[in-house]
Each structure stands twice: as C-alpha cells, then as structure tokens.
Amino acid sequence: MIRNLFIALLLMATGTCLAQSNNPQYDAQLAQKLGADEYGMKTYVMAFLKAGPNRIKDSVARNELQMAHLKNIMRLANEGKLIVAGPFLDNQPIRGIFIFNVSTVEEAKKLTETDPAIKAGSLVMELHPWYGSAALVEAFHLHKKVEKKSVAD
C-alpha cells in the first residue's frame, strides 16, 4: 500500500516537472498577456495586398487615397488590430502585407473593408490564417520607439 502510494506520488511529481517550462527566460504573465500558446505562438490573419482593378491615373487623387490608406493603417495599429504592415518594393502585383491581430478571416475581412484603397478598388486583399510568434504583438510598440516621423503625416 505504501509502495503504491509512493509510486503514485513519484509519478505525479514527474508529470509536474515535465509540464513546467524548460526555458529559463519564460515569462508566464507576458505569454498570457500576448495570448501565446505553450510554444509562444498564436493565430493571426495575414493579408496580401494586391493591385485592384481600379487604377487611379490622377496623381493628386492617387496621393490622397494613399494618405487615407496610411491613416487607416495607423488607426488599426493604434487599436491593436494591425501589427505589421508594409509594401513590397519590387512593383509586382502583390503590393504589400498586413498581419492582423485577429484569429479569424471573417474578422480580418471586416477590418479590410474599412480601408479606403479597398473601397476604391485600388487594392484587393487575399486573407489567410497564419500561425506566428505571439511576440509580434509588441512590434508596434517597439516601432514607436524608432519611428522619427510617421508615414501617415
């Protein structure tokens, strides 16, 4: 009886030790705050921004639309809904990417519909669920520390 109890306690202790993190830098509070799973990852939605069917020829109107697009990006970032955004620099049909801090394509679709360039048909977005580091959520806060001038000003 005592032997069986000892074995049971030993197995419970072993299980507890195995369940703990083997990473000495692991911060459980930060992981929880960022929504990380046990691997430090979470689900996002990635958007590929593609050239849309309506290309604006007038340079003034195109610049105004671009500025409205950038202001919308900043609004979404400030709300914590958009954590990465940027253009590709090779003038191809895929113009840029967004990484939305939402877990479903449906949520991301609603956010893309607020973009003036999407509304104008200048851009279209292709949305995909994506699994990446939960630490990406901190990118916007770090960016504010290295941004000398906003692209939306």
CSV table of N, CA and C in Angstrom, one decimal:
chain,number,residue,atom,x,y,z
A,1,MET,N,0.8,-1.2,0.0
A,1,MET,CA,0.0,0.0,0.0
A,1,MET,C,0.9,1.3,0.0
A,2,ILE,N,1.8,1.3,0.9
A,2,ILE,CA,2.7,2.5,1.0
A,2,ILE,C,3.6,2.6,-0.3
A,3,ARG,N,4.0,1.4,-0.8
A,3,ARG,CA,4.8,1.4,-2.0
A,3,ARG,C,3.9,2.0,-3.2
A,4,ASN,N,2.7,1.6,-3.3
A,4,ASN,CA,1.8,2.1,-4.4
A,4,ASN,C,1.6,3.6,-4.2
A,5,LEU,N,1.4,4.1,-3.0
A,5,LEU,CA,1.2,5.5,-2.7
A,5,LEU,C,2.5,6.2,-3.1
A,6,PHE,N,3.7,5.7,-2.8
A,6,PHE,CA,4.9,6.3,-3.1
A,6,PHE,C,5.1,6.4,-4.7
A,7,ILE,N,4.8,5.4,-5.4
A,7,ILE,CA,4.9,5.3,-6.8
A,7,ILE,C,3.9,6.4,-7.4
A,8,ALA,N,2.7,6.5,-6.9
A,8,ALA,CA,1.7,7.4,-7.4
A,8,ALA,C,2.3,8.9,-7.2
A,9,LEU,N,2.8,9.2,-6.0
A,9,LEU,CA,3.4,10.5,-5.7
A,9,LEU,C,4.6,10.8,-6.6
A,10,LEU,N,5.4,9.8,-6.9
A,10,LEU,CA,6.5,10.0,-7.7
A,10,LEU,C,6.1,10.3,-9.2
A,11,LEU,N,5.1,9.6,-9.6
A,11,LEU,CA,4.6,9.8,-11.0
A,11,LEU,C,4.0,11.2,-11.1
A,12,MET,N,3.2,11.6,-10.1
A,12,MET,CA,2.7,13.0,-10.1
A,12,MET,C,3.7,14.0,-10.1
A,13,ALA,N,4.8,13.9,-9.3
A,13,ALA,CA,5.9,14.8,-9.3
A,13,ALA,C,6.6,14.9,-10.6
A,14,THR,N,6.8,13.7,-11.2
A,14,THR,CA,7.5,13.7,-12.5
A,14,THR,C,6.6,14.4,-13.6
A,15,GLY,N,5.3,14.2,-13.6
A,15,GLY,CA,4.4,14.8,-14.5
A,15,GLY,C,4.5,16.3,-14.3
A,16,THR,N,4.5,16.8,-13.1
A,16,THR,CA,4.5,18.2,-12.8
A,16,THR,C,5.8,18.8,-13.3
A,17,CYS,N,6.9,18.1,-13.1
A,17,CYS,CA,8.2,18.6,-13.6
A,17,CYS,C,8.3,18.7,-15.1
A,18,LEU,N,7.7,17.7,-15.8
A,18,LEU,CA,7.7,17.7,-17.2
A,18,LEU,C,6.8,18.8,-17.8
A,19,ALA,N,5.8,19.1,-17.1
A,19,ALA,CA,4.8,20.2,-17.6
A,19,ALA,C,5.4,21.6,-17.5
A,20,GLN,N,6.4,21.7,-16.6
A,20,GLN,CA,7.0,23.1,-16.5
A,20,GLN,C,7.8,23.4,-17.7
A,21,SER,N,8.1,24.7,-17.8
A,21,SER,CA,8.9,25.2,-18.9
A,21,SER,C,10.3,24.8,-18.8
A,22,ASN,N,11.0,24.5,-19.9
A,22,ASN,CA,12.4,24.2,-19.8
A,22,ASN,C,13.2,25.5,-20.3
A,23,ASN,N,12.5,26.6,-20.5
A,23,ASN,CA,13.1,27.8,-20.9
A,23,ASN,C,13.2,28.7,-19.7
A,24,PRO,N,14.4,29.0,-19.3
A,24,PRO,CA,14.6,29.9,-18.1
A,24,PRO,C,14.2,31.3,-18.3
A,25,GLN,N,14.0,31.7,-19.5
A,25,GLN,CA,13.5,33.1,-19.8
A,25,GLN,C,12.0,33.2,-19.9
A,26,TYR,N,11.3,32.1,-19.8
A,26,TYR,CA,9.9,32.1,-20.0
A,26,TYR,C,9.2,33.0,-19.0
A,27,ASP,N,8.3,33.9,-19.5
A,27,ASP,CA,7.6,34.8,-18.7
A,27,ASP,C,6.1,34.5,-18.8
A,28,ALA,N,5.5,33.8,-17.9
A,28,ALA,CA,4.1,33.3,-18.0
A,28,ALA,C,3.1,34.5,-18.1
A,29,GLN,N,3.4,35.6,-17.3
A,29,GLN,CA,2.5,36.7,-17.4
A,29,GLN,C,2.5,37.4,-18.8
A,30,LEU,N,3.7,37.5,-19.4
A,30,LEU,CA,3.8,38.1,-20.7
A,30,LEU,C,3.1,37.2,-21.7
A,31,ALA,N,3.4,35.9,-21.6
A,31,ALA,CA,2.8,34.9,-22.5
A,31,ALA,C,1.3,35.0,-22.5
A,32,GLN,N,0.7,35.1,-21.3
A,32,GLN,CA,-0.7,35.2,-21.2
A,32,GLN,C,-1.2,36.6,-21.7
A,33,LYS,N,-0.5,37.7,-21.4
A,33,LYS,CA,-0.9,39.0,-22.0
A,33,LYS,C,-0.9,39.0,-23.5
A,34,LEU,N,0.0,38.3,-24.1
A,34,LEU,CA,0.1,38.3,-25.6
A,34,LEU,C,-0.8,37.3,-26.2
A,35,GLY,N,-1.4,36.4,-25.4
A,35,GLY,CA,-2.2,35.3,-26.0
A,35,GLY,C,-1.4,34.2,-26.5
A,36,ALA,N,-0.2,33.9,-26.0
A,36,ALA,CA,0.6,32.9,-26.5
A,36,ALA,C,0.2,31.5,-26.1
A,37,ASP,N,0.4,30.5,-26.9
A,37,ASP,CA,0.2,29.1,-26.5
A,37,ASP,C,1.5,28.6,-25.9
A,38,GLU,N,1.6,27.4,-25.6
A,38,GLU,CA,2.8,26.8,-25.0
A,38,GLU,C,4.1,27.0,-25.8
A,39,TYR,N,3.9,27.2,-27.1
A,39,TYR,CA,5.1,27.4,-28.0
A,39,TYR,C,5.4,28.9,-28.2
A,40,GLY,N,4.7,29.7,-27.5
A,40,GLY,CA,4.9,31.2,-27.7
A,40,GLY,C,4.3,31.7,-29.0
A,41,MET,N,3.3,31.0,-29.5
A,41,MET,CA,2.7,31.3,-30.8
A,41,MET,C,1.3,31.6,-30.7
A,42,LYS,N,0.7,32.2,-31.7
A,42,LYS,CA,-0.8,32.4,-31.7
A,42,LYS,C,-1.2,32.5,-33.2
A,43,THR,N,-2.5,32.6,-33.4
A,43,THR,CA,-3.1,32.7,-34.7
A,43,THR,C,-3.3,34.1,-35.0
A,44,TYR,N,-2.9,34.5,-36.2
A,44,TYR,CA,-3.2,35.8,-36.8
A,44,TYR,C,-3.9,35.6,-38.1
A,45,VAL,N,-4.2,36.7,-38.8
A,45,VAL,CA,-4.6,36.6,-40.2
A,45,VAL,C,-3.6,37.5,-41.0
A,46,MET,N,-3.0,36.9,-42.0
A,46,MET,CA,-2.1,37.6,-42.9
A,46,MET,C,-2.9,38.0,-44.2
A,47,ALA,N,-2.7,39.2,-44.6
A,47,ALA,CA,-3.3,39.7,-45.9
A,47,ALA,C,-2.2,40.1,-46.9
A,48,PHE,N,-2.4,39.6,-48.1
A,48,PHE,CA,-1.6,40.0,-49.2
A,48,PHE,C,-2.4,41.1,-49.9
A,49,LEU,N,-1.8,42.3,-50.0
A,49,LEU,CA,-2.5,43.4,-50.7
A,49,LEU,C,-2.1,43.3,-52.1
A,50,LYS,N,-3.1,43.2,-53.0
A,50,LYS,CA,-2.8,43.1,-54.4
A,50,LYS,C,-3.4,44.3,-55.2
A,51,ALA,N,-2.8,44.6,-56.3
A,51,ALA,CA,-3.3,45.7,-57.2
A,51,ALA,C,-4.7,45.3,-57.5
A,52,GLY,N,-5.6,46.3,-57.3
A,52,GLY,CA,-7.0,46.1,-57.7
A,52,GLY,C,-7.3,46.5,-59.1
A,53,PRO,N,-8.6,46.4,-59.5
A,53,PRO,CA,-9.0,46.6,-60.8
A,53,PRO,C,-9.1,48.1,-61.2
A,54,ASN,N,-9.2,49.0,-60.2
A,54,ASN,CA,-9.3,50.4,-60.4
A,54,ASN,C,-8.0,51.2,-60.1
A,55,ARG,N,-7.3,51.4,-61.1
A,55,ARG,CA,-6.0,52.2,-61.0
A,55,ARG,C,-6.3,53.6,-61.2
A,56,ILE,N,-6.0,54.4,-60.2
A,56,ILE,CA,-6.2,55.9,-60.3
A,56,ILE,C,-5.1,56.6,-61.1
A,57,LYS,N,-5.5,57.2,-62.2
A,57,LYS,CA,-4.5,57.9,-63.0
A,57,LYS,C,-4.0,59.3,-62.5
A,58,ASP,N,-5.0,60.0,-62.0
A,58,ASP,CA,-4.7,61.4,-61.5
A,58,ASP,C,-3.8,61.3,-60.2
A,59,SER,N,-2.6,61.9,-60.3
A,59,SER,CA,-1.6,61.8,-59.3
A,59,SER,C,-2.1,62.4,-57.9
A,60,VAL,N,-2.8,63.5,-58.0
A,60,VAL,CA,-3.3,64.1,-56.8
A,60,VAL,C,-4.3,63.2,-56.1
A,61,ALA,N,-5.3,62.7,-56.8
A,61,ALA,CA,-6.3,61.7,-56.3
A,61,ALA,C,-5.6,60.5,-55.7
A,62,ARG,N,-4.6,60.0,-56.5
A,62,ARG,CA,-3.9,58.8,-56.0
A,62,ARG,C,-3.1,59.0,-54.7
A,63,ASN,N,-2.5,60.2,-54.6
A,63,ASN,CA,-1.8,60.6,-53.3
A,63,ASN,C,-2.8,60.7,-52.2
A,64,GLU,N,-3.9,61.3,-52.4
A,64,GLU,CA,-4.9,61.5,-51.4
A,64,GLU,C,-5.4,60.1,-50.9
A,65,LEU,N,-5.7,59.2,-51.9
A,65,LEU,CA,-6.1,57.9,-51.5
A,65,LEU,C,-5.0,57.1,-50.7
A,66,GLN,N,-3.8,57.3,-51.1
A,66,GLN,CA,-2.7,56.7,-50.4
A,66,GLN,C,-2.6,57.2,-49.0
A,67,MET,N,-2.7,58.5,-48.8
A,67,MET,CA,-2.7,59.1,-47.4
A,67,MET,C,-3.8,58.5,-46.6
A,68,ALA,N,-5.0,58.4,-47.2
A,68,ALA,CA,-6.2,57.9,-46.4
A,68,ALA,C,-5.9,56.4,-46.1
A,69,HIS,N,-5.3,55.7,-47.0
A,69,HIS,CA,-4.9,54.3,-46.7
A,69,HIS,C,-4.0,54.2,-45.5
A,70,LEU,N,-2.9,55.1,-45.5
A,70,LEU,CA,-1.9,55.1,-44.5
A,70,LEU,C,-2.6,55.5,-43.1
A,71,LYS,N,-3.5,56.4,-43.1
A,71,LYS,CA,-4.1,56.8,-41.9
A,71,LYS,C,-5.0,55.7,-41.3
A,72,ASN,N,-5.6,54.9,-42.2
A,72,ASN,CA,-6.4,53.8,-41.8
A,72,ASN,C,-5.5,52.7,-41.2
A,73,ILE,N,-4.3,52.5,-41.8
A,73,ILE,CA,-3.3,51.6,-41.2
A,73,ILE,C,-3.0,52.0,-39.8
A,74,MET,N,-2.7,53.3,-39.6
A,74,MET,CA,-2.3,53.8,-38.3
A,74,MET,C,-3.4,53.6,-37.3
A,75,ARG,N,-4.7,53.9,-37.7
A,75,ARG,CA,-5.8,53.7,-36.8
A,75,ARG,C,-5.9,52.3,-36.4
A,76,LEU,N,-5.8,51.3,-37.3
A,76,LEU,CA,-5.9,49.9,-37.0
A,76,LEU,C,-4.8,49.5,-36.0
A,77,ALA,N,-3.6,50.0,-36.3
A,77,ALA,CA,-2.4,49.7,-35.5
A,77,ALA,C,-2.6,50.3,-34.0
A,78,ASN,N,-3.1,51.5,-33.9
A,78,ASN,CA,-3.4,52.1,-32.6
A,78,ASN,C,-4.4,51.3,-31.9
A,79,GLU,N,-5.4,50.7,-32.6
A,79,GLU,CA,-6.4,49.9,-31.9
A,79,GLU,C,-5.9,48.5,-31.6
A,80,GLY,N,-4.7,48.2,-32.0
A,80,GLY,CA,-4.2,46.8,-31.7
A,80,GLY,C,-4.6,45.8,-32.6
A,81,LYS,N,-5.3,46.1,-33.7
A,81,LYS,CA,-5.9,45.2,-34.7
A,81,LYS,C,-4.9,44.8,-35.8
A,82,LEU,N,-3.9,45.7,-36.1
A,82,LEU,CA,-3.0,45.5,-37.1
A,82,LEU,C,-1.6,45.6,-36.5
A,83,ILE,N,-0.8,44.6,-36.7
A,83,ILE,CA,0.5,44.6,-36.0
A,83,ILE,C,1.7,44.7,-37.0
A,84,VAL,N,1.5,44.4,-38.2
A,84,VAL,CA,2.6,44.5,-39.2
A,84,VAL,C,1.9,45.0,-40.5
A,85,ALA,N,2.5,46.0,-41.1
A,85,ALA,CA,2.0,46.4,-42.4
A,85,ALA,C,3.2,47.0,-43.2
A,86,GLY,N,3.2,46.7,-44.5
A,86,GLY,CA,4.3,47.3,-45.3
A,86,GLY,C,4.2,46.9,-46.7
A,87,PRO,N,4.8,47.8,-47.6
A,87,PRO,CA,4.8,47.5,-49.0
A,87,PRO,C,5.9,46.6,-49.4
A,88,PHE,N,5.7,45.9,-50.5
A,88,PHE,CA,6.9,45.3,-51.2
A,88,PHE,C,7.5,46.3,-52.2
A,89,LEU,N,8.7,46.2,-52.4
A,89,LEU,CA,9.4,47.3,-53.1
A,89,LEU,C,9.8,46.9,-54.6
A,90,ASP,N,9.2,45.8,-55.1
A,90,ASP,CA,9.6,45.3,-56.4
A,90,ASP,C,8.5,45.5,-57.5
A,91,ASN,N,7.5,46.4,-57.2
A,91,ASN,CA,6.5,46.8,-58.2
A,91,ASN,C,5.9,45.6,-58.9
A,92,GLN,N,5.4,44.6,-58.1
A,92,GLN,CA,4.8,43.4,-58.6
A,92,GLN,C,3.3,43.5,-58.2
A,93,PRO,N,2.5,42.5,-58.7
A,93,PRO,CA,1.0,42.6,-58.4
A,93,PRO,C,0.7,42.5,-56.9
A,94,ILE,N,1.5,41.8,-56.1
A,94,ILE,CA,1.3,41.8,-54.7
A,94,ILE,C,2.1,43.0,-54.2
A,95,ARG,N,1.3,44.0,-53.7
A,95,ARG,CA,1.8,45.3,-53.3
A,95,ARG,C,2.4,45.4,-51.9
A,96,GLY,N,1.8,44.5,-51.0
A,96,GLY,CA,2.3,44.6,-49.6
A,96,GLY,C,1.6,43.5,-48.7
A,97,ILE,N,1.9,43.6,-47.4
A,97,ILE,CA,1.2,42.7,-46.5
A,97,ILE,C,0.7,43.4,-45.3
A,98,PHE,N,-0.3,42.8,-44.7
A,98,PHE,CA,-0.8,43.2,-43.4
A,98,PHE,C,-0.8,41.9,-42.5
A,99,ILE,N,-0.5,42.0,-41.2
A,99,ILE,CA,-0.8,40.9,-40.3
A,99,ILE,C,-1.7,41.5,-39.3
A,100,PHE,N,-2.9,40.9,-39.3
A,100,PHE,CA,-4.0,41.4,-38.4
A,100,PHE,C,-3.9,40.6,-37.1
A,101,ASN,N,-4.1,41.3,-36.0
A,101,ASN,CA,-4.1,40.6,-34.7
A,101,ASN,C,-5.5,40.2,-34.4
A,102,VAL,N,-6.1,39.3,-35.2
A,102,VAL,CA,-7.4,38.7,-35.0
A,102,VAL,C,-7.2,37.2,-35.4
A,103,SER,N,-8.1,36.4,-34.9
A,103,SER,CA,-7.9,34.9,-35.1
A,103,SER,C,-8.7,34.4,-36.3
A,104,THR,N,-9.6,35.2,-36.9
A,104,THR,CA,-10.4,34.6,-38.0
A,104,THR,C,-10.4,35.5,-39.2
A,105,VAL,N,-10.5,34.8,-40.4
A,105,VAL,CA,-10.5,35.6,-41.6
A,105,VAL,C,-11.7,36.5,-41.7
A,106,GLU,N,-12.8,36.1,-41.1
A,106,GLU,CA,-14.0,36.9,-41.1
A,106,GLU,C,-13.8,38.3,-40.4
A,107,GLU,N,-13.1,38.2,-39.2
A,107,GLU,CA,-12.8,39.4,-38.5
A,107,GLU,C,-11.8,40.3,-39.3
A,108,ALA,N,-10.9,39.7,-40.0
A,108,ALA,CA,-9.9,40.5,-40.8
A,108,ALA,C,-10.6,41.1,-42.0
A,109,LYS,N,-11.6,40.4,-42.6
A,109,LYS,CA,-12.3,40.9,-43.7
A,109,LYS,C,-13.1,42.2,-43.4
A,110,LYS,N,-13.7,42.2,-42.2
A,110,LYS,CA,-14.4,43.4,-41.7
A,110,LYS,C,-13.4,44.6,-41.6
A,111,LEU,N,-12.2,44.3,-41.1
A,111,LEU,CA,-11.2,45.3,-41.0
A,111,LEU,C,-10.7,45.8,-42.3
A,112,THR,N,-10.5,44.9,-43.3
A,112,THR,CA,-10.1,45.4,-44.6
A,112,THR,C,-11.1,46.3,-45.3
A,113,GLU,N,-12.4,46.0,-45.0
A,113,GLU,CA,-13.4,46.8,-45.6
A,113,GLU,C,-13.4,48.3,-45.1
A,114,THR,N,-12.6,48.6,-44.1
A,114,THR,CA,-12.5,50.0,-43.6
A,114,THR,C,-11.4,50.7,-44.4
A,115,ASP,N,-10.7,50.0,-45.2
A,115,ASP,CA,-9.5,50.7,-45.9
A,115,ASP,C,-10.0,51.4,-47.2
A,116,PRO,N,-9.8,52.7,-47.3
A,116,PRO,CA,-10.2,53.5,-48.4
A,116,PRO,C,-9.7,52.9,-49.8
A,117,ALA,N,-8.5,52.4,-49.8
A,117,ALA,CA,-8.0,51.8,-51.1
A,117,ALA,C,-8.7,50.6,-51.5
A,118,ILE,N,-9.2,49.8,-50.5
A,118,ILE,CA,-10.1,48.6,-50.8
A,118,ILE,C,-11.4,49.1,-51.3
A,119,LYS,N,-12.0,50.1,-50.6
A,119,LYS,CA,-13.3,50.6,-51.0
A,119,LYS,C,-13.2,51.2,-52.4
A,120,ALA,N,-12.1,51.8,-52.8
A,120,ALA,CA,-11.9,52.4,-54.1
A,120,ALA,C,-11.6,51.4,-55.2
A,121,GLY,N,-11.3,50.2,-54.8
A,121,GLY,CA,-10.9,49.1,-55.8
A,121,GLY,C,-9.5,49.3,-56.3
A,122,SER,N,-8.7,50.1,-55.6
A,122,SER,CA,-7.3,50.3,-55.9
A,122,SER,C,-6.5,49.1,-55.5
A,123,LEU,N,-6.9,48.5,-54.3
A,123,LEU,CA,-6.3,47.3,-53.8
A,123,LEU,C,-7.4,46.3,-53.5
A,124,VAL,N,-6.9,45.0,-53.5
A,124,VAL,CA,-7.8,43.9,-53.1
A,124,VAL,C,-6.9,43.1,-52.1
A,125,MET,N,-7.5,42.5,-51.2
A,125,MET,CA,-6.8,41.7,-50.2
A,125,MET,C,-7.1,40.2,-50.2
A,126,GLU,N,-6.1,39.4,-50.1
A,126,GLU,CA,-6.2,38.0,-50.0
A,126,GLU,C,-5.8,37.6,-48.6
A,127,LEU,N,-6.7,37.0,-47.9
A,127,LEU,CA,-6.6,36.7,-46.5
A,127,LEU,C,-6.3,35.3,-46.2
A,128,HIS,N,-5.4,35.0,-45.2
A,128,HIS,CA,-5.0,33.7,-44.8
A,128,HIS,C,-4.8,33.6,-43.3
A,129,PRO,N,-5.3,32.6,-42.6
A,129,PRO,CA,-4.9,32.4,-41.2
A,129,PRO,C,-3.5,32.0,-41.2
A,130,TRP,N,-2.8,32.6,-40.2
A,130,TRP,CA,-1.3,32.4,-40.1
A,130,TRP,C,-1.0,32.2,-38.6
A,131,TYR,N,0.0,31.3,-38.4
A,131,TYR,CA,0.5,30.9,-37.1
A,131,TYR,C,1.9,31.5,-36.9
A,132,GLY,N,2.0,32.4,-36.0
A,132,GLY,CA,3.3,33.0,-35.8
A,132,GLY,C,3.6,33.4,-34.3
A,133,SER,N,4.7,34.0,-34.1
A,133,SER,CA,5.1,34.3,-32.7
A,133,SER,C,4.2,35.3,-32.1
A,134,ALA,N,3.7,35.0,-30.9
A,134,ALA,CA,2.9,36.0,-30.2
A,134,ALA,C,3.6,37.3,-29.8
A,135,ALA,N,4.9,37.3,-29.9
A,135,ALA,CA,5.7,38.5,-29.6
A,135,ALA,C,5.5,39.5,-30.7
A,136,LEU,N,5.0,39.2,-31.9
A,136,LEU,CA,4.8,40.2,-32.9
A,136,LEU,C,3.9,41.3,-32.4
A,137,VAL,N,3.0,41.0,-31.5
A,137,VAL,CA,2.1,42.0,-30.9
A,137,VAL,C,2.9,43.2,-30.4
A,138,GLU,N,4.1,43.0,-29.9
A,138,GLU,CA,4.9,44.0,-29.4
A,138,GLU,C,5.6,44.9,-30.5
A,139,ALA,N,5.6,44.5,-31.7
A,139,ALA,CA,6.3,45.2,-32.8
A,139,ALA,C,5.8,46.6,-32.9
A,140,PHE,N,4.5,46.9,-32.8
A,140,PHE,CA,4.0,48.3,-32.9
A,140,PHE,C,4.6,49.2,-31.8
A,141,HIS,N,4.6,48.7,-30.6
A,141,HIS,CA,5.2,49.5,-29.5
A,141,HIS,C,6.6,49.7,-29.7
A,142,LEU,N,7.4,48.8,-30.2
A,142,LEU,CA,8.8,49.0,-30.4
A,142,LEU,C,9.0,49.9,-31.6
A,143,HIS,N,8.1,49.8,-32.6
A,143,HIS,CA,8.3,50.7,-33.8
A,143,HIS,C,8.1,52.2,-33.3
A,144,LYS,N,7.2,52.5,-32.4
A,144,LYS,CA,7.0,53.8,-32.0
A,144,LYS,C,8.3,54.4,-31.4
A,145,LYS,N,9.2,53.5,-30.9
A,145,LYS,CA,10.4,54.0,-30.2
A,145,LYS,C,11.5,54.3,-31.3
A,146,VAL,N,11.4,53.8,-32.5
A,146,VAL,CA,12.4,54.0,-33.5
A,146,VAL,C,11.9,54.9,-34.7
A,147,GLU,N,10.6,55.2,-34.7
A,147,GLU,CA,10.0,56.0,-35.7
A,147,GLU,C,10.2,57.5,-35.5
A,148,LYS,N,11.0,58.1,-36.3
A,148,LYS,CA,11.2,59.5,-36.2
A,148,LYS,C,10.1,60.4,-36.7
A,149,LYS,N,9.5,59.9,-37.8
A,149,LYS,CA,8.4,60.6,-38.5
A,149,LYS,C,7.4,59.5,-39.0
A,150,SER,N,6.1,59.8,-38.8
A,150,SER,CA,5.1,58.8,-39.2
A,150,SER,C,4.9,58.9,-40.7
A,151,VAL,N,4.6,57.7,-41.3
A,151,VAL,CA,4.4,57.7,-42.8
A,151,VAL,C,3.0,58.3,-43.1
A,152,ALA,N,2.2,58.5,-42.1
A,152,ALA,CA,0.8,59.0,-42.3
A,152,ALA,C,0.7,60.5,-42.1
A,153,ASP,N,1.8,61.1,-41.9
A,153,ASP,CA,1.8,62.6,-41.7
A,153,ASP,C,2.2,63.3,-43.0
